[in-house]
CSV table of C-alpha atoms in Angstrom, one decimal:
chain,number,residue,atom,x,y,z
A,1,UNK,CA,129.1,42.9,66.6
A,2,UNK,CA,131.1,45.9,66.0
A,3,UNK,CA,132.1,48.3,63.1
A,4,UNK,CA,134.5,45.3,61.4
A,5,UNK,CA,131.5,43.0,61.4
A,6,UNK,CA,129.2,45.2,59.4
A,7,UNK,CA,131.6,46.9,57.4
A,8,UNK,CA,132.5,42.8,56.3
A,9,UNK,CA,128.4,42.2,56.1
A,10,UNK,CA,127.9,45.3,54.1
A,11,UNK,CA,131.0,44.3,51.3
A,12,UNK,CA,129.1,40.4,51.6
A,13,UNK,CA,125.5,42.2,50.7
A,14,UNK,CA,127.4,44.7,47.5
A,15,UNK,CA,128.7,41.3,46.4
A,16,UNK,CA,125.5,39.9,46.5
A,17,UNK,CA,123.3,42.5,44.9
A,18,UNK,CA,126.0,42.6,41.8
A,19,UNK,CA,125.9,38.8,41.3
A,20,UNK,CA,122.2,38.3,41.7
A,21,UNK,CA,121.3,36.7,38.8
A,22,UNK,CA,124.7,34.6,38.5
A,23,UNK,CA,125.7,31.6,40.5
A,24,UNK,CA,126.7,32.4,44.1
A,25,UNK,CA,128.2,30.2,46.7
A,26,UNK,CA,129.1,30.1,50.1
A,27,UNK,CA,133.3,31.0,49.2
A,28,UNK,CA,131.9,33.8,46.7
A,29,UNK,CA,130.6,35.6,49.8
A,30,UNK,CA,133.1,34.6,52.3
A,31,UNK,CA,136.1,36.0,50.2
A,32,UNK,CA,134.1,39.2,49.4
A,33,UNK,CA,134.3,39.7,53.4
A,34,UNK,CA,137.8,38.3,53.4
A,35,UNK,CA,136.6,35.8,55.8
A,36,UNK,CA,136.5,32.1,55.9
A,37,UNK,CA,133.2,31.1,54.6
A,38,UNK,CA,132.0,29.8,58.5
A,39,UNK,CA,133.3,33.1,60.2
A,40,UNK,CA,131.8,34.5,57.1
A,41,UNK,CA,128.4,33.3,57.8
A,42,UNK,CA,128.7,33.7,61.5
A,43,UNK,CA,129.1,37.6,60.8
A,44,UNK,CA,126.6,38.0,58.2
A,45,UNK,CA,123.8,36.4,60.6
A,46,UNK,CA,124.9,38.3,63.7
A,47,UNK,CA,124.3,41.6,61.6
A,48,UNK,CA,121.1,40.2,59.6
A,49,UNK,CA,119.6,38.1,61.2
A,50,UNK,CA,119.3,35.4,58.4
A,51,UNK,CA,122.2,33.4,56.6
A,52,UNK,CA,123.8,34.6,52.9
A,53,UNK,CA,121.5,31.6,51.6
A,54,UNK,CA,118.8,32.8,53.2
A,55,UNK,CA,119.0,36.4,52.3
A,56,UNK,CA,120.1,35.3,48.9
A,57,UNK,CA,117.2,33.6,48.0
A,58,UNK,CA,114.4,36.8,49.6
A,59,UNK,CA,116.8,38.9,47.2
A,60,UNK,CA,116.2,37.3,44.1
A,61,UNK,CA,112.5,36.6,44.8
A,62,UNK,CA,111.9,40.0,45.7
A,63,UNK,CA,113.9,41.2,42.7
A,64,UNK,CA,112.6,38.6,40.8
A,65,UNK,CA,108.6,40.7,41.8
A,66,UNK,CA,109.7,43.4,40.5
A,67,UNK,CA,110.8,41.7,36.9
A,68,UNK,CA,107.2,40.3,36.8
A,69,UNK,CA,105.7,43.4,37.5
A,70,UNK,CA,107.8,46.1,35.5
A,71,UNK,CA,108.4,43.6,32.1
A,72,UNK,CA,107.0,41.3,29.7
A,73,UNK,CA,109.4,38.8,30.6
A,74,UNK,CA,107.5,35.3,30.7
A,75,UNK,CA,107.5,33.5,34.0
A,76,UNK,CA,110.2,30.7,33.5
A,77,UNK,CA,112.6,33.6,31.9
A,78,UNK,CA,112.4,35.3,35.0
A,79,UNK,CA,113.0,31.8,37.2
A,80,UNK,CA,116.2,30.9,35.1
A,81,UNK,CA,117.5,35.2,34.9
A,82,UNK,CA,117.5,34.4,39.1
A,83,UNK,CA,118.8,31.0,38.8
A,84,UNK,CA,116.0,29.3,40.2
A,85,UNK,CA,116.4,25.7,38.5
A,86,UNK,CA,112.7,25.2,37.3
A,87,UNK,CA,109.7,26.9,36.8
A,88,UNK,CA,108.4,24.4,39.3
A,89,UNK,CA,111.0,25.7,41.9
A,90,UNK,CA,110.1,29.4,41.0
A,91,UNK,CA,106.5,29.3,41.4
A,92,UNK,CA,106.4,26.9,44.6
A,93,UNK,CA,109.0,28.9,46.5
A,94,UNK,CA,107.3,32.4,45.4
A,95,UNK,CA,104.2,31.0,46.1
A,96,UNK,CA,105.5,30.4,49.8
A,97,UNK,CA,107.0,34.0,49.9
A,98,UNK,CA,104.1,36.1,48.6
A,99,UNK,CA,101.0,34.0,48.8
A,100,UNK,CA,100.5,34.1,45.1
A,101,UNK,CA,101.9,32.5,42.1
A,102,UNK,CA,104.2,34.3,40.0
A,103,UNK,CA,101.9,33.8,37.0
A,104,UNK,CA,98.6,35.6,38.8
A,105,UNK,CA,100.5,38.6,40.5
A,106,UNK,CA,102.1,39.4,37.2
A,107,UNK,CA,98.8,39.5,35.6
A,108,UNK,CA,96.6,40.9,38.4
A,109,UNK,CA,96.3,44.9,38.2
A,110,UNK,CA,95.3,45.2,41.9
A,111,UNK,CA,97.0,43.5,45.0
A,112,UNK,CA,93.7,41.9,46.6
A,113,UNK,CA,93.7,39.0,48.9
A,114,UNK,CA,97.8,38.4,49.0
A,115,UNK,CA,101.1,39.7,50.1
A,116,UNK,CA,103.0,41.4,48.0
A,117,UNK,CA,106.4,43.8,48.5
A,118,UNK,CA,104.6,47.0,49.0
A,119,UNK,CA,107.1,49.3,46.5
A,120,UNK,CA,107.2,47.4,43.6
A,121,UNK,CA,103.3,47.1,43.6
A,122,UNK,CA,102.3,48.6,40.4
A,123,UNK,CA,101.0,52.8,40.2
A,124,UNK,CA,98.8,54.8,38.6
A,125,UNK,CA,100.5,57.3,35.9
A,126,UNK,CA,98.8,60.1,38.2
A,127,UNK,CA,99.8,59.0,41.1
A,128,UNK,CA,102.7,58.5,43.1
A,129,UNK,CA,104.0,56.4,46.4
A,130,UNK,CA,107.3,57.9,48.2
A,131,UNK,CA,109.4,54.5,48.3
A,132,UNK,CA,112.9,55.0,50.9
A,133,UNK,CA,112.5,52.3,52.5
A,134,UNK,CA,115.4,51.0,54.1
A,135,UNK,CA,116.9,48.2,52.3
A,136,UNK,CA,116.3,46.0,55.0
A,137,UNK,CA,112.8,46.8,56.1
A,138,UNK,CA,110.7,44.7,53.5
A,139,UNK,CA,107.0,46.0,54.1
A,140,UNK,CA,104.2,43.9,52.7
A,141,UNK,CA,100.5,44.8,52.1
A,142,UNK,CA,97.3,43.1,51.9
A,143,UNK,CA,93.7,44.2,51.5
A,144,UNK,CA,91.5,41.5,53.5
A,145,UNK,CA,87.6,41.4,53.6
A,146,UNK,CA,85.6,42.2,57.0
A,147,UNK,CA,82.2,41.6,57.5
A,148,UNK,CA,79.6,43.2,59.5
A,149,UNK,CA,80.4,42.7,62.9
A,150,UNK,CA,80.6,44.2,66.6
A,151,UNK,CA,83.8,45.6,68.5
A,152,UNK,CA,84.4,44.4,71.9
A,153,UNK,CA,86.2,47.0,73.7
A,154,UNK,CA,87.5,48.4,76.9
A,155,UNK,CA,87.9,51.7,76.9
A,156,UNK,CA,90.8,54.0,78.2
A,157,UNK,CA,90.3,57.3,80.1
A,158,UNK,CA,92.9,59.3,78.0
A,159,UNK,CA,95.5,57.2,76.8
A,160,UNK,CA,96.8,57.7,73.1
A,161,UNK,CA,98.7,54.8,73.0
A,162,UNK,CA,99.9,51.8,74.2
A,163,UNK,CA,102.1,52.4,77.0
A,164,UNK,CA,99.5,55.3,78.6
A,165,UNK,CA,97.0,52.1,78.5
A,166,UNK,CA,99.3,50.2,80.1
A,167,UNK,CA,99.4,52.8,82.8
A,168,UNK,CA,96.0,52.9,83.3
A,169,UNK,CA,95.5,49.1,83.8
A,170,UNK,CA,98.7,47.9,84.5
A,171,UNK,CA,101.2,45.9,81.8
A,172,UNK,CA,101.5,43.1,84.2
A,173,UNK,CA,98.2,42.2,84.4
A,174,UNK,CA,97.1,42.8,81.1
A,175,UNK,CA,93.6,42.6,82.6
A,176,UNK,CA,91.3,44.2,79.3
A,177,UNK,CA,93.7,41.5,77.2
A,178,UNK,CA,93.4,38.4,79.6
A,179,UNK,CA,89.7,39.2,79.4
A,180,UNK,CA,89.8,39.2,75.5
A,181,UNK,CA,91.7,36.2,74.7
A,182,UNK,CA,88.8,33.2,76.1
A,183,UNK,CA,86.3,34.9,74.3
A,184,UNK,CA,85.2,31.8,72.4
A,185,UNK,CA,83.1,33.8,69.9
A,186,UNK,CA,86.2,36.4,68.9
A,187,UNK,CA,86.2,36.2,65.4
A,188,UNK,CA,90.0,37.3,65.6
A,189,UNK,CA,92.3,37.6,67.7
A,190,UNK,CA,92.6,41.1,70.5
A,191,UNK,CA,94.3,44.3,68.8
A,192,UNK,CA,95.3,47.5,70.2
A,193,UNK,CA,93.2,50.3,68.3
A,194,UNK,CA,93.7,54.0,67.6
A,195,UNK,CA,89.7,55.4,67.4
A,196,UNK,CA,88.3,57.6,65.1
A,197,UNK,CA,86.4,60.7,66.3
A,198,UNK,CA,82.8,58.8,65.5
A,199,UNK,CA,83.7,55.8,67.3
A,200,UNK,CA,85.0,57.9,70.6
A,201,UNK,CA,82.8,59.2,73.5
A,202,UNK,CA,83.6,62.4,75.1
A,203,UNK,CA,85.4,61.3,78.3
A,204,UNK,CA,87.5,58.5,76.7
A,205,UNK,CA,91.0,57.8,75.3
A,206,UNK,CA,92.1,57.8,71.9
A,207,UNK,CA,93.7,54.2,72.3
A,208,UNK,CA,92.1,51.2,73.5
A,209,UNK,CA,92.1,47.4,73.5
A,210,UNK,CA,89.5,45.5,71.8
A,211,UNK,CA,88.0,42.3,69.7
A,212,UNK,CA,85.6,41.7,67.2
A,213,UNK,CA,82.7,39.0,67.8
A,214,UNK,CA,80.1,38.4,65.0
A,215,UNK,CA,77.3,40.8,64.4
A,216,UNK,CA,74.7,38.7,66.2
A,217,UNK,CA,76.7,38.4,69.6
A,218,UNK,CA,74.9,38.0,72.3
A,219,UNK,CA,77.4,36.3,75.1
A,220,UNK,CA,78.5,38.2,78.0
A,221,UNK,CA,79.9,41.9,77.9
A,222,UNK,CA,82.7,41.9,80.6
A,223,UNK,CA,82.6,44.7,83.6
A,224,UNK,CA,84.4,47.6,81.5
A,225,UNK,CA,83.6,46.9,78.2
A,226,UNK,CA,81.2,48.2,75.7
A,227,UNK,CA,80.1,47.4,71.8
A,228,UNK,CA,81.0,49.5,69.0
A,229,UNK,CA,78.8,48.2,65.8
A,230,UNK,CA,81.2,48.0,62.5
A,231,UNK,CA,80.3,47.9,59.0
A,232,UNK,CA,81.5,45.3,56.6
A,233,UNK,CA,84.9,46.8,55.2
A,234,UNK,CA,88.6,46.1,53.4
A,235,UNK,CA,91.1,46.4,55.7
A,236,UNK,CA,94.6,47.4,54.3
A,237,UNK,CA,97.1,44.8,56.2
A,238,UNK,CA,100.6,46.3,56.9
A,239,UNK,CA,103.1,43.5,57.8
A,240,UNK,CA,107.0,44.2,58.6
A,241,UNK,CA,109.8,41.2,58.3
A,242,UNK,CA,110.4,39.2,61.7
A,243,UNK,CA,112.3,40.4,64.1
A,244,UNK,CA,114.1,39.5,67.2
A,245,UNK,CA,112.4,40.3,70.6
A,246,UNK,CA,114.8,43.1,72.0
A,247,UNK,CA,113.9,45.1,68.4
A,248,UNK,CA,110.4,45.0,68.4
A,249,UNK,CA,110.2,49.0,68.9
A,250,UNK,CA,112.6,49.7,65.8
A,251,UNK,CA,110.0,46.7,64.1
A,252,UNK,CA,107.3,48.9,64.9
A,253,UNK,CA,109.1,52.4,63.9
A,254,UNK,CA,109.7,50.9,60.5
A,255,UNK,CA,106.4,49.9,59.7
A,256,UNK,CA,105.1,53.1,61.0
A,257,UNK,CA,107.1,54.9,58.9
A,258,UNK,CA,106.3,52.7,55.8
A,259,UNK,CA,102.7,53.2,56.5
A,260,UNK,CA,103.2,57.3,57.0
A,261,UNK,CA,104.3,57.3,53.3
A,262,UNK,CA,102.0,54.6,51.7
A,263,UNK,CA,99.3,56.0,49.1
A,264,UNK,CA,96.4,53.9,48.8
A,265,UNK,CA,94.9,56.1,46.0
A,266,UNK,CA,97.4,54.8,43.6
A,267,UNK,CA,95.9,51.4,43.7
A,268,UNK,CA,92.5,53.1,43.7
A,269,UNK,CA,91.3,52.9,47.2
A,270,UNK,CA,91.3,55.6,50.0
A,271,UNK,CA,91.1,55.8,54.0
A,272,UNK,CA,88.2,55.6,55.1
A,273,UNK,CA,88.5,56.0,59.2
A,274,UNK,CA,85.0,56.7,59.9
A,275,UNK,CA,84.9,52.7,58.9
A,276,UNK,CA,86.2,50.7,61.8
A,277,UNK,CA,89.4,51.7,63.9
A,278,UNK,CA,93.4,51.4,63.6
A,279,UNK,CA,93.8,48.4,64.7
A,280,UNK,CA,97.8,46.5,65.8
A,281,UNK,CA,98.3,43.1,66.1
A,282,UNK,CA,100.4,41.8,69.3
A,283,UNK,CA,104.0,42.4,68.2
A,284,UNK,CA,105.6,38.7,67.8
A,285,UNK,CA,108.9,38.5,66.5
A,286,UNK,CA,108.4,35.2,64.5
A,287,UNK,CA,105.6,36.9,62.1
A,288,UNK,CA,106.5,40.5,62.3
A,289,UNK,CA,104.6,43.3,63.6
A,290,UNK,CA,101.0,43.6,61.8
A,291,UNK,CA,98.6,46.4,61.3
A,292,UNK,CA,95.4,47.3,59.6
A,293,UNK,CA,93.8,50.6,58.5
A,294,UNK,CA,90.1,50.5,57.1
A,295,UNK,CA,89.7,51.6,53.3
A,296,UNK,CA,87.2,51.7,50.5
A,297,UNK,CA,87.5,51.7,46.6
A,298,UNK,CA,88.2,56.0,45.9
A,299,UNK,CA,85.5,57.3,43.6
A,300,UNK,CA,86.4,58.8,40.1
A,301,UNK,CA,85.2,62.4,39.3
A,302,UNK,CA,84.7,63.3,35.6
């Protein structure tokens, strides 16, 4: 796609944003591009990724958050302002974006247990969360529950990331990961981890590979691999939009970025590394790239 193409996808997206809340159809988009409405379409998912329907409909129900969030406006109000033709339609279809019904997350002060657009989460008056995302890079949070458990973990000699681990066990073999994934007893499934200080030997690297079993493991610890014993904790889940294959490094810079200007005291919680580790998800395009950082409620001073 060249400079036409997303000059034409960038006139289809202005349209778009200015006619949110009215009636929209295929023609409306394809004449804003000057395009027949199939080249029109053609274009707009060559530089998107996801048909004008498609991003239509994440538009107004992200949009359609931030109503529920920053008004008083009741639930079907909101579902007709977006020309969604029910309250029935509203709810079940954000209910299938966010995990929540529209009712509860305008209601519930903190973002517990769901997925939510991460910059139109309510803020404290004190506090404050830089929000530049890129208009296309929809970051979502969620806090999940961990219990008490062990770490399964193969250590690295002094890699701080992924690709110095893959140089010290090799990529094609993925040995430490092969390893991990027929563990029957893994409660989840293998991450990549940053460790804190308290959770890394002198001697070792700063990234490893690792899964977590349940507290009272006792199965077979695999030539390499040692047991790190962690607390029960929140984890705060940071999950980008899917992606195609060939972009799964900008996928990652994006969330990293995201996550580098995140405040988790303004929805009263803080970091707590000393917890359990950084831990990243396998990056798979159909899901988006995933990961979690411990945290705990942040105490109030008088």
């Amino acid at each position: 796609m060249g400079s036409e193409s997303r000059e034409a996808t960038e006139r289809m997206m202005a349209f778009i944003k200015a006619h949110l809340r009215e009636p929209i159809t295929a023609r409306d988009v394809a004449d804003a591009a000057g395009y027949s409405p199939f080249h029109a379409a053609r274009v707009f998912k060559g530089e998107t990724g996801l048909a004008p329907f498609e991003y239509i409909r994440r538009e107004r129900l992200t949009q359609s958050a931030h109503a529920l969030r920053s008004t008083d406006a009741r639930v079907l109000d909101v579902a007709l302002d977006f020309v969604f033709g029910s309250h029935e339609g509203f709810t079940r279809a954000f209910s299938n974006a966010f995990g929540i019904t529209p009712k509860k997350y305008a209601s519930v002060p903190k973002p517990d247990g769901w997925l939510v657009p991460r910059y139109y989460l309510d803020r404290q008056k004190n506090l404050t969360e830089e929000s530049t995302m890129s208009n296309t890079a929809i970051i979502f949070t969620q806090i999940v529950e961990r219990p008490a458990r062990k770490l399964l973990l193969c250590r690295s000699k002094c890699a701080e990331d992924y690709y110095e681990y893959c140089g010290e066990f090799g990529c094609e073999d993925a040995i430490p990961w092969n390893v991990m994934s027929v563990i029957k007893e893994a409660l989840y499934e293998p991450v990549g981890l940053w460790l804190p200080d308290n959770m890394r030997p002198a001697g070792t690297g700063l990234y490893a590979q690792g899964v977590e079993v349940p507290a009272d493991y006792a199965g077979e610890v695999p030539e390499g691999f040692d047991f790190i014993d962690l607390p029960a904790c929140k984890m705060l889940v940071f999950q980008g939009e899917p992606f195609k294959d060939e972009d799964f490094e900008t996928a990652i810079g994006a969330l990293w970025e995201a996550c580098g200007k995140f405040n988790p005291e303004a929805y009263g919680y803080e970091y707590a590394p000393e917890l359990a580790p950084r831990m990243q998800l396998s990056p798979e395009g159909w899901r988006g790239y995933i990961e979690m950082r411990p945290i705990r409620e942040k105490m109030l001073h008088a």
